[in-house]
């Protein structure tokens, strides 16, 4: 088994220059975030939870899942091979600012048999707007350990929340496992029981 982490980095747009963070200062007032709803086959009501915390410098927030796992082989059913979890959150933004999601770091744990594969993909959108494109990160076996996938959105593709409005942010993450030609059990998870598997969303701020 491979003992190293797998890193997949996807640039959603390659045409524009990087954002200049100094041109759009981060608000100093403490940002708060409330999870409104959690649902999906990977986090059904009463069996899974999620929590979220904003970084002290207001540059990002962290989401932690529990029991969010897709698995294949070893007696797993077809339904076990594809799981999703959608979290609806409200970010309370200080007056005069708005935000977009500039980068997302997804981390988890996986055991992937030789001949099997797993997949992570996610998107997000504000209420009343179209979802962002799903970016697929595929991890082949054999592998055992922590995986990581990073989605980076260039400045030209950033989708900002409307100024002066409270718009809930929907985060929809999906995990898949495919046993392929393997004969053993394969799984991929984002589960807070394992260390260092938090999902981190990085803000891009803009003055209104």
PDB file of C-alpha atoms in Angstrom:
ATOM      1  CA  UNK A   1       0.000   0.000   0.000  1.00  0.00           C
ATOM      2  CA  UNK A   2       1.117   3.534  -0.688  1.00  0.00           C
ATOM      3  CA  UNK A   3       1.725   5.508   2.481  1.00  0.00           C
ATOM      4  CA  UNK A   4       1.791   8.993   1.000  1.00  0.00           C
ATOM      5  CA  UNK A   5      -1.073  11.438   0.578  1.00  0.00           C
ATOM      6  CA  UNK A   6      -2.524  12.014  -2.877  1.00  0.00           C
ATOM      7  CA  UNK A   7      -2.706  15.664  -3.916  1.00  0.00           C
ATOM      8  CA  UNK A   8      -4.979  16.849  -6.711  1.00  0.00           C
ATOM      9  CA  UNK A   9      -5.043  20.536  -7.564  1.00  0.00           C
ATOM     10  CA  UNK A  10      -7.463  21.901 -10.140  1.00  0.00           C
ATOM     11  CA  UNK A  11      -7.437  25.449 -11.467  1.00  0.00           C
ATOM     12  CA  UNK A  12     -10.955  26.399 -12.531  1.00  0.00           C
ATOM     13  CA  UNK A  13      -9.812  29.310 -14.679  1.00  0.00           C
ATOM     14  CA  UNK A  14      -6.400  29.955 -16.195  1.00  0.00           C
ATOM     15  CA  UNK A  15      -7.039  33.189 -18.045  1.00  0.00           C
ATOM     16  CA  UNK A  16      -7.034  35.910 -15.396  1.00  0.00           C
ATOM     17  CA  UNK A  17      -4.328  37.195 -13.085  1.00  0.00           C
ATOM     18  CA  UNK A  18      -4.369  36.154  -9.417  1.00  0.00           C
ATOM     19  CA  UNK A  19      -6.424  38.198  -7.008  1.00  0.00           C
ATOM     20  CA  UNK A  20      -4.656  41.000  -5.166  1.00  0.00           C
ATOM     21  CA  UNK A  21      -5.643  40.502  -1.544  1.00  0.00           C
ATOM     22  CA  UNK A  22      -4.258  43.907  -0.550  1.00  0.00           C
ATOM     23  CA  UNK A  23      -6.812  45.634  -2.819  1.00  0.00           C
ATOM     24  CA  UNK A  24      -9.694  44.045  -0.919  1.00  0.00           C
ATOM     25  CA  UNK A  25      -8.886  44.030   2.807  1.00  0.00           C
ATOM     26  CA  UNK A  26     -10.292  41.358   5.112  1.00  0.00           C
ATOM     27  CA  UNK A  27     -12.897  42.678   7.588  1.00  0.00           C
ATOM     28  CA  UNK A  28     -11.629  42.971  11.142  1.00  0.00           C
ATOM     29  CA  UNK A  29     -15.015  42.436  12.781  1.00  0.00           C
ATOM     30  CA  UNK A  30     -15.474  38.795  13.816  1.00  0.00           C
ATOM     31  CA  UNK A  31     -17.318  36.706  11.220  1.00  0.00           C
ATOM     32  CA  UNK A  32     -19.870  34.162  12.413  1.00  0.00           C
ATOM     33  CA  UNK A  33     -21.379  31.216  10.583  1.00  0.00           C
ATOM     34  CA  UNK A  34     -24.530  29.172  11.259  1.00  0.00           C
ATOM     35  CA  UNK A  35     -25.289  25.746   9.792  1.00  0.00           C
ATOM     36  CA  UNK A  36     -28.983  25.809   8.867  1.00  0.00           C
ATOM     37  CA  UNK A  37     -29.549  22.358   7.367  1.00  0.00           C
ATOM     38  CA  UNK A  38     -27.619  19.141   6.711  1.00  0.00           C
ATOM     39  CA  UNK A  39     -28.985  16.480   4.385  1.00  0.00           C
ATOM     40  CA  UNK A  40     -28.012  13.834   1.868  1.00  0.00           C
ATOM     41  CA  UNK A  41     -27.311  10.114   1.619  1.00  0.00           C
ATOM     42  CA  UNK A  42     -23.920  10.680   3.264  1.00  0.00           C
ATOM     43  CA  UNK A  43     -25.347  12.594   6.216  1.00  0.00           C
ATOM     44  CA  UNK A  44     -28.945  11.469   6.832  1.00  0.00           C
ATOM     45  CA  UNK A  45     -30.785  13.051   9.730  1.00  0.00           C
ATOM     46  CA  UNK A  46     -29.956  11.499  13.080  1.00  0.00           C
ATOM     47  CA  UNK A  47     -26.956   9.496  11.863  1.00  0.00           C
ATOM     48  CA  UNK A  48     -24.369  12.112  10.906  1.00  0.00           C
ATOM     49  CA  UNK A  49     -23.383  15.590  11.927  1.00  0.00           C
ATOM     50  CA  UNK A  50     -21.313  18.472  10.655  1.00  0.00           C
ATOM     51  CA  UNK A  51     -19.866  21.549  12.304  1.00  0.00           C
ATOM     52  CA  UNK A  52     -18.211  24.704  11.033  1.00  0.00           C
ATOM     53  CA  UNK A  53     -15.814  27.258  12.513  1.00  0.00           C
ATOM     54  CA  UNK A  54     -14.509  30.562  11.133  1.00  0.00           C
ATOM     55  CA  UNK A  55     -10.762  31.228  11.335  1.00  0.00           C
ATOM     56  CA  UNK A  56      -9.739  33.911  13.815  1.00  0.00           C
ATOM     57  CA  UNK A  57      -8.368  36.082  10.983  1.00  0.00           C
ATOM     58  CA  UNK A  58     -11.593  35.784   8.907  1.00  0.00           C
ATOM     59  CA  UNK A  59      -9.754  34.288   5.937  1.00  0.00           C
ATOM     60  CA  UNK A  60     -11.474  30.885   5.936  1.00  0.00           C
ATOM     61  CA  UNK A  61     -13.917  28.554   7.622  1.00  0.00           C
ATOM     62  CA  UNK A  62     -13.639  24.865   8.419  1.00  0.00           C
ATOM     63  CA  UNK A  63     -16.292  22.167   8.019  1.00  0.00           C
ATOM     64  CA  UNK A  64     -16.050  18.868   9.902  1.00  0.00           C
ATOM     65  CA  UNK A  65     -18.126  15.835   8.932  1.00  0.00           C
ATOM     66  CA  UNK A  66     -18.898  12.625  10.778  1.00  0.00           C
ATOM     67  CA  UNK A  67     -19.801   9.256   9.218  1.00  0.00           C
ATOM     68  CA  UNK A  68     -19.510  10.584   5.640  1.00  0.00           C
ATOM     69  CA  UNK A  69     -18.222   7.453   3.861  1.00  0.00           C
ATOM     70  CA  UNK A  70     -18.584   5.727   0.487  1.00  0.00           C
ATOM     71  CA  UNK A  71     -17.533   2.095   0.201  1.00  0.00           C
ATOM     72  CA  UNK A  72     -17.431  -0.744  -2.324  1.00  0.00           C
ATOM     73  CA  UNK A  73     -16.668  -4.465  -2.218  1.00  0.00           C
ATOM     74  CA  UNK A  74     -16.745  -6.679   0.834  1.00  0.00           C
ATOM     75  CA  UNK A  75     -20.516  -6.927   0.802  1.00  0.00           C
ATOM     76  CA  UNK A  76     -21.199  -3.200   0.296  1.00  0.00           C
ATOM     77  CA  UNK A  77     -24.351  -2.423  -1.691  1.00  0.00           C
ATOM     78  CA  UNK A  78     -24.577  -0.280  -4.808  1.00  0.00           C
ATOM     79  CA  UNK A  79     -26.063   2.521  -2.699  1.00  0.00           C
ATOM     80  CA  UNK A  80     -23.004   2.453  -0.433  1.00  0.00           C
ATOM     81  CA  UNK A  81     -20.773   3.350  -3.387  1.00  0.00           C
ATOM     82  CA  UNK A  82     -22.094   6.893  -3.857  1.00  0.00           C
ATOM     83  CA  UNK A  83     -22.774   9.316  -1.010  1.00  0.00           C
ATOM     84  CA  UNK A  84     -23.417  13.041  -0.912  1.00  0.00           C
ATOM     85  CA  UNK A  85     -23.797  15.592   1.847  1.00  0.00           C
ATOM     86  CA  UNK A  86     -25.229  19.078   1.362  1.00  0.00           C
ATOM     87  CA  UNK A  87     -24.727  21.701   4.046  1.00  0.00           C
ATOM     88  CA  UNK A  88     -26.632  24.976   4.032  1.00  0.00           C
ATOM     89  CA  UNK A  89     -24.828  27.722   5.953  1.00  0.00           C
ATOM     90  CA  UNK A  90     -25.385  31.402   6.618  1.00  0.00           C
ATOM     91  CA  UNK A  91     -22.271  33.547   6.877  1.00  0.00           C
ATOM     92  CA  UNK A  92     -22.894  36.760   8.797  1.00  0.00           C
ATOM     93  CA  UNK A  93     -20.843  39.419   6.987  1.00  0.00           C
ATOM     94  CA  UNK A  94     -20.013  42.893   8.354  1.00  0.00           C
ATOM     95  CA  UNK A  95     -21.653  45.852   6.653  1.00  0.00           C
ATOM     96  CA  UNK A  96     -19.724  47.077   3.624  1.00  0.00           C
ATOM     97  CA  UNK A  97     -18.267  43.677   2.685  1.00  0.00           C
ATOM     98  CA  UNK A  98     -19.204  40.674   0.601  1.00  0.00           C
ATOM     99  CA  UNK A  99     -17.409  37.393  -0.048  1.00  0.00           C
ATOM    100  CA  UNK A 100     -16.815  34.547  -2.477  1.00  0.00           C
ATOM    101  CA  UNK A 101     -15.225  31.118  -2.054  1.00  0.00           C
ATOM    102  CA  UNK A 102     -11.773  31.397  -3.598  1.00  0.00           C
ATOM    103  CA  UNK A 103     -10.343  27.995  -2.666  1.00  0.00           C
ATOM    104  CA  UNK A 104     -11.477  24.777  -1.031  1.00  0.00           C
ATOM    105  CA  UNK A 105      -9.233  22.153   0.553  1.00  0.00           C
ATOM    106  CA  UNK A 106     -10.865  18.738   0.893  1.00  0.00           C
ATOM    107  CA  UNK A 107      -9.173  16.129   3.049  1.00  0.00           C
ATOM    108  CA  UNK A 108     -10.080  12.675   4.226  1.00  0.00           C
ATOM    109  CA  UNK A 109      -9.002   9.097   4.731  1.00  0.00           C
ATOM    110  CA  UNK A 110      -9.201   6.180   2.301  1.00  0.00           C
ATOM    111  CA  UNK A 111      -8.353   2.542   1.820  1.00  0.00           C
ATOM    112  CA  UNK A 112      -8.327   1.644  -1.879  1.00  0.00           C
ATOM    113  CA  UNK A 113      -7.624  -1.893  -3.062  1.00  0.00           C
ATOM    114  CA  UNK A 114      -5.555  -2.581  -6.172  1.00  0.00           C
ATOM    115  CA  UNK A 115      -7.876  -2.382  -9.171  1.00  0.00           C
ATOM    116  CA  UNK A 116     -10.369  -0.155  -7.308  1.00  0.00           C
ATOM    117  CA  UNK A 117     -10.774   3.639  -7.317  1.00  0.00           C
ATOM    118  CA  UNK A 118     -12.507   6.407  -5.418  1.00  0.00           C
ATOM    119  CA  UNK A 119     -13.683   9.912  -6.274  1.00  0.00           C
ATOM    120  CA  UNK A 120     -14.355  13.184  -4.485  1.00  0.00           C
ATOM    121  CA  UNK A 121     -16.188  16.094  -6.069  1.00  0.00           C
ATOM    122  CA  UNK A 122     -17.965  19.153  -4.736  1.00  0.00           C
ATOM    123  CA  UNK A 123     -19.569  22.425  -5.676  1.00  0.00           C
ATOM    124  CA  UNK A 124     -21.190  25.358  -3.928  1.00  0.00           C
ATOM    125  CA  UNK A 125     -23.684  28.105  -4.664  1.00  0.00           C
ATOM    126  CA  UNK A 126     -25.561  30.921  -3.003  1.00  0.00           C
ATOM    127  CA  UNK A 127     -29.347  30.640  -2.717  1.00  0.00           C
ATOM    128  CA  UNK A 128     -30.867  31.886  -5.969  1.00  0.00           C
ATOM    129  CA  UNK A 129     -27.712  31.430  -8.067  1.00  0.00           C
ATOM    130  CA  UNK A 130     -26.441  28.614 -10.292  1.00  0.00           C
ATOM    131  CA  UNK A 131     -24.106  25.991  -8.789  1.00  0.00           C
ATOM    132  CA  UNK A 132     -20.429  26.097  -9.644  1.00  0.00           C
ATOM    133  CA  UNK A 133     -19.063  23.313 -11.842  1.00  0.00           C
ATOM    134  CA  UNK A 134     -18.173  20.068 -10.120  1.00  0.00           C
ATOM    135  CA  UNK A 135     -14.454  19.322 -10.159  1.00  0.00           C
ATOM    136  CA  UNK A 136     -13.647  15.602 -10.076  1.00  0.00           C
ATOM    137  CA  UNK A 137     -10.680  14.217  -8.116  1.00  0.00           C
ATOM    138  CA  UNK A 138     -10.062  10.514  -8.717  1.00  0.00           C
ATOM    139  CA  UNK A 139      -7.814   8.371  -6.519  1.00  0.00           C
ATOM    140  CA  UNK A 140      -6.707   4.945  -7.832  1.00  0.00           C
ATOM    141  CA  UNK A 141      -5.583   1.985  -5.763  1.00  0.00           C
ATOM    142  CA  UNK A 142      -3.635   0.641  -4.128  1.00  0.00           C
ATOM    143  CA  UNK A 143      -3.692   3.346  -1.466  1.00  0.00           C
ATOM    144  CA  UNK A 144      -4.095   3.570   2.296  1.00  0.00           C
ATOM    145  CA  UNK A 145      -3.906   6.854   4.162  1.00  0.00           C
ATOM    146  CA  UNK A 146      -4.934  10.490   4.006  1.00  0.00           C
ATOM    147  CA  UNK A 147      -5.988  12.038   0.703  1.00  0.00           C
ATOM    148  CA  UNK A 148      -6.257  15.711  -0.235  1.00  0.00           C
ATOM    149  CA  UNK A 149      -7.904  17.608  -3.102  1.00  0.00           C
ATOM    150  CA  UNK A 150      -7.774  21.374  -3.675  1.00  0.00           C
ATOM    151  CA  UNK A 151     -10.046  23.442  -5.923  1.00  0.00           C
ATOM    152  CA  UNK A 152      -8.837  26.968  -6.713  1.00  0.00           C
ATOM    153  CA  UNK A 153     -11.047  29.560  -8.391  1.00  0.00           C
ATOM    154  CA  UNK A 154      -9.334  32.389 -10.243  1.00  0.00           C
ATOM    155  CA  UNK A 155     -10.401  35.985  -9.651  1.00  0.00           C
ATOM    156  CA  UNK A 156     -12.327  36.174 -12.943  1.00  0.00           C
ATOM    157  CA  UNK A 157     -14.526  33.234 -11.970  1.00  0.00           C
ATOM    158  CA  UNK A 158     -15.319  34.241  -8.374  1.00  0.00           C
ATOM    159  CA  UNK A 159     -19.027  34.326  -7.511  1.00  0.00           C
ATOM    160  CA  UNK A 160     -19.692  36.894  -4.764  1.00  0.00           C
ATOM    161  CA  UNK A 161     -22.712  37.001  -2.512  1.00  0.00           C
ATOM    162  CA  UNK A 162     -24.972  39.987  -3.287  1.00  0.00           C
ATOM    163  CA  UNK A 163     -24.021  43.052  -1.260  1.00  0.00           C
ATOM    164  CA  UNK A 164     -26.302  43.911   1.629  1.00  0.00           C
ATOM    165  CA  UNK A 165     -28.205  40.595   1.508  1.00  0.00           C
ATOM    166  CA  UNK A 166     -28.103  37.498   3.680  1.00  0.00           C
ATOM    167  CA  UNK A 167     -27.806  34.640   1.188  1.00  0.00           C
ATOM    168  CA  UNK A 168     -27.321  31.099   2.444  1.00  0.00           C
ATOM    169  CA  UNK A 169     -24.353  29.224   1.002  1.00  0.00           C
ATOM    170  CA  UNK A 170     -24.949  25.627  -0.114  1.00  0.00           C
ATOM    171  CA  UNK A 171     -21.971  23.244  -0.076  1.00  0.00           C
ATOM    172  CA  UNK A 172     -22.606  19.927  -1.822  1.00  0.00           C
ATOM    173  CA  UNK A 173     -19.864  17.301  -1.466  1.00  0.00           C
ATOM    174  CA  UNK A 174     -19.905  13.818  -2.988  1.00  0.00           C
ATOM    175  CA  UNK A 175     -17.817  10.688  -2.405  1.00  0.00           C
ATOM    176  CA  UNK A 176     -17.767   7.582  -4.618  1.00  0.00           C
ATOM    177  CA  UNK A 177     -16.102   4.193  -4.354  1.00  0.00           C
ATOM    178  CA  UNK A 178     -15.771   1.642  -7.166  1.00  0.00           C
ATOM    179  CA  UNK A 179     -14.352  -1.805  -6.473  1.00  0.00           C
ATOM    180  CA  UNK A 180     -13.412  -2.305 -10.150  1.00  0.00           C
ATOM    181  CA  UNK A 181     -11.417  -5.514 -10.515  1.00  0.00           C
ATOM    182  CA  UNK A 182     -10.500  -5.762  -6.844  1.00  0.00           C
ATOM    183  CA  UNK A 183     -11.727  -8.475  -4.498  1.00  0.00           C
ATOM    184  CA  UNK A 184     -11.366  -6.602  -1.205  1.00  0.00           C
ATOM    185  CA  UNK A 185     -13.093  -3.698   0.520  1.00  0.00           C
ATOM    186  CA  UNK A 186     -12.507  -0.098  -0.573  1.00  0.00           C
ATOM    187  CA  UNK A 187     -13.694   3.082   1.128  1.00  0.00           C
ATOM    188  CA  UNK A 188     -13.207   6.850   1.055  1.00  0.00           C
ATOM    189  CA  UNK A 189     -14.374   9.134   3.833  1.00  0.00           C
ATOM    190  CA  UNK A 190     -14.447  12.599   5.292  1.00  0.00           C
ATOM    191  CA  UNK A 191     -14.854  11.784   8.975  1.00  0.00           C
ATOM    192  CA  UNK A 192     -13.819  13.913  11.947  1.00  0.00           C
ATOM    193  CA  UNK A 193     -12.815  10.781  13.877  1.00  0.00           C
ATOM    194  CA  UNK A 194      -9.577  10.777  11.866  1.00  0.00           C
ATOM    195  CA  UNK A 195      -7.081  13.562  12.529  1.00  0.00           C
ATOM    196  CA  UNK A 196      -6.487  16.330   9.986  1.00  0.00           C
ATOM    197  CA  UNK A 197      -9.445  15.616   7.728  1.00  0.00           C
ATOM    198  CA  UNK A 198     -11.139  19.004   7.995  1.00  0.00           C
ATOM    199  CA  UNK A 199     -12.517  20.683   4.864  1.00  0.00           C
ATOM    200  CA  UNK A 200     -11.377  24.310   4.642  1.00  0.00           C
ATOM    201  CA  UNK A 201     -13.071  26.989   2.505  1.00  0.00           C
ATOM    202  CA  UNK A 202     -11.049  30.159   1.876  1.00  0.00           C
ATOM    203  CA  UNK A 203     -12.791  33.511   1.517  1.00  0.00           C
ATOM    204  CA  UNK A 204     -12.169  36.181  -1.096  1.00  0.00           C
ATOM    205  CA  UNK A 205     -13.407  39.515   0.297  1.00  0.00           C
ATOM    206  CA  UNK A 206     -14.623  42.581  -1.562  1.00  0.00           C
ATOM    207  CA  UNK A 207     -15.820  46.009  -0.479  1.00  0.00           C
ATOM    208  CA  UNK A 208     -19.392  46.760  -1.459  1.00  0.00           C
TER     209      UNK A 208
END
